[in-house]
Amino acid sequence: MKKAILVAALGTLLLVGCQSTPSSSEFQQTKNRAEAGEAQAQYELATWYQSGEQSLKQSDEIAMQWYEKAAEQDHALAQTSLGFIYEQGYGVDVDYKQALQWYEKAASQWYEVAMYRLGRLYEFGLGVEQNYEQSAYWYRLAVDEESADA
């Protein structure tokens, strides 16, 4: 259970951002890469806009656009971030069905934070019928995947 709590804490870091504050030149380089279609750069821009880092004006709308571009390219962190945004209603209406879809996409790539979040949706019946077996299944996968990465 301690590992599951750790996985949950890691999920929170997705939205806070793990990256350092970008310099002007780093921001421009990242923006250029993002506009060229690089998923990781799109994800980084999304986190910067979401948190309003550096001199960027915080914008959930712009952040969502960049998250979606990265997520459509199967970027698991972006998919999980979108799931969390829809689950919590950050800048959007709460939409558990959307959260479920994004978490499932990220979990299919064996991303443990998404697996944990799926377990939570099933445990509490958020957007799905409450199902403790499914919840336990996703929690176990999340912990097993975290252990495999250690």
C-alpha positions as a printed Julia matrix, in Angstrom:
150×3 Matrix{Float64}:
   0.0    0.0     0.0
   2.93   2.35    0.64
   3.97   1.89   -2.96
   0.46   2.8    -4.12
   0.62   6.0    -2.09
   3.99   6.76   -3.63
   2.54   6.21   -7.09
  -0.3    8.62   -6.23
   2.2   11.23   -5.13
   4.06  10.81   -8.4
   0.81  11.45  -10.24
   0.44  14.75   -8.47
   3.9   15.73   -9.68
   2.64  15.43  -13.23
   0.57  18.53  -12.82
   3.0   20.44  -10.65
   5.77  19.76  -13.13
   9.1   18.09  -12.62
  10.97  20.28  -15.05
  13.08  23.19  -13.96
  12.08  26.73  -14.85
  12.97  27.3   -18.51
  15.26  30.08  -19.65
  14.13  32.28  -22.54
  16.27  30.41  -25.02
  15.23  27.03  -23.62
  11.58  28.05  -23.92
  12.04  29.13  -27.55
  13.91  25.94  -28.43
  11.24  23.83  -26.75
   8.46  25.76  -28.48
  10.15  25.27  -31.86
  10.48  21.52  -31.23
   6.86  21.36  -30.06
   5.62  23.18  -33.14
   7.66  20.74  -35.25
   5.63  17.92  -33.66
   7.94  16.56  -30.95
   5.73  15.01  -28.27
   8.13  15.49  -25.33
   8.51  19.19  -26.15
   4.72  19.52  -26.41
   4.37  17.93  -22.99
   7.0   20.26  -21.5
   5.25  23.34  -22.94
   1.95  22.12  -21.53
   3.41  21.83  -18.02
   4.98  25.28  -18.28
   1.72  26.9   -19.42
  -0.27  25.05  -16.8
   1.94  26.27  -13.98
   2.73  29.7   -15.45
   6.47  29.17  -15.15
   9.01  31.87  -16.04
   7.29  34.81  -17.65
   4.6   32.64  -19.23
   1.07  33.66  -18.44
  -0.65  30.67  -16.84
  -3.19  29.26  -19.28
  -5.13  26.05  -18.81
  -6.49  26.42  -22.34
  -3.05  26.57  -23.99
  -1.78  23.82  -21.68
  -4.68  21.57  -22.76
  -3.87  22.16  -26.43
  -0.26  21.08  -25.94
  -1.2   18.11  -23.72
  -3.63  16.93  -26.38
  -1.04  17.19  -29.16
   1.44  15.15  -27.14
  -1.22  12.67  -25.97
  -2.38  12.01  -29.52
   1.19  10.87  -30.22
   0.93   8.32  -27.39
   2.92  10.33  -24.86
   1.94   8.49  -21.67
   2.65  11.37  -19.29
   0.54  13.74  -21.4
  -2.27  11.16  -21.53
  -2.14  10.73  -17.77
  -2.05  14.49  -17.25
  -5.18  14.87  -19.39
  -6.84  12.1   -17.41
  -6.0   13.9   -14.17
  -7.22  17.25  -15.53
 -10.57  15.71  -16.5
 -10.81  13.73  -13.26
 -10.18  16.78  -11.09
 -11.79  19.43  -13.31
  -8.75  21.7   -13.7
  -9.88  24.33  -16.21
 -12.55  21.95  -17.57
 -15.73  20.36  -16.31
 -15.13  17.13  -14.41
 -15.5   14.32  -16.95
 -14.71  10.88  -15.56
 -15.37   9.19  -18.91
 -12.68  11.32  -20.56
 -10.36  10.69  -17.62
 -10.95   6.95  -18.0
 -10.15   7.02  -21.72
  -6.89   8.91  -21.24
  -5.8    6.74  -18.31
  -6.53   3.59  -20.31
  -4.35   4.83  -23.18
  -1.45   5.57  -20.84
  -1.93   2.32  -18.9
  -1.75   0.37  -22.16
   1.84   1.65  -22.32
   2.49   0.29  -18.83
   2.59   3.7   -17.19
   2.1    2.97  -13.49
   0.61   6.33  -12.5
  -2.19   5.83  -15.03
  -2.73   2.31  -13.7
  -3.07   3.68  -10.18
  -5.52   6.36  -11.34
  -7.61   3.68  -13.09
  -7.68   1.72   -9.85
  -8.98   4.8    -8.11
 -11.78   5.34  -10.66
 -12.94   1.75  -10.23
 -12.61   1.85   -6.45
 -14.88   4.87   -6.12
 -17.11   4.26   -9.15
 -16.04   7.46  -10.91
 -17.23   7.28  -14.52
 -17.5    3.5   -14.25
 -19.52   1.06  -12.22
 -17.79   0.58   -8.88
 -15.77  -2.6    -9.14
 -13.36  -3.6    -6.4
 -11.91  -6.47   -8.44
 -11.0   -4.12  -11.28
  -9.7   -1.6    -8.77
  -7.45  -4.2    -7.13
  -6.29  -5.38  -10.55
  -5.12  -1.88  -11.56
  -3.58  -1.16   -8.17
  -1.62  -4.43   -8.33
  -0.4   -3.68  -11.83
   0.7   -0.21  -10.74
   2.66  -1.57   -7.79
   4.14  -4.43   -9.85
   5.2   -2.04  -12.61
   6.73   0.35  -10.06
   8.63  -2.58   -8.53
   9.84  -3.7   -11.97
  11.21  -0.21  -12.64
  13.07  -0.05   -9.33
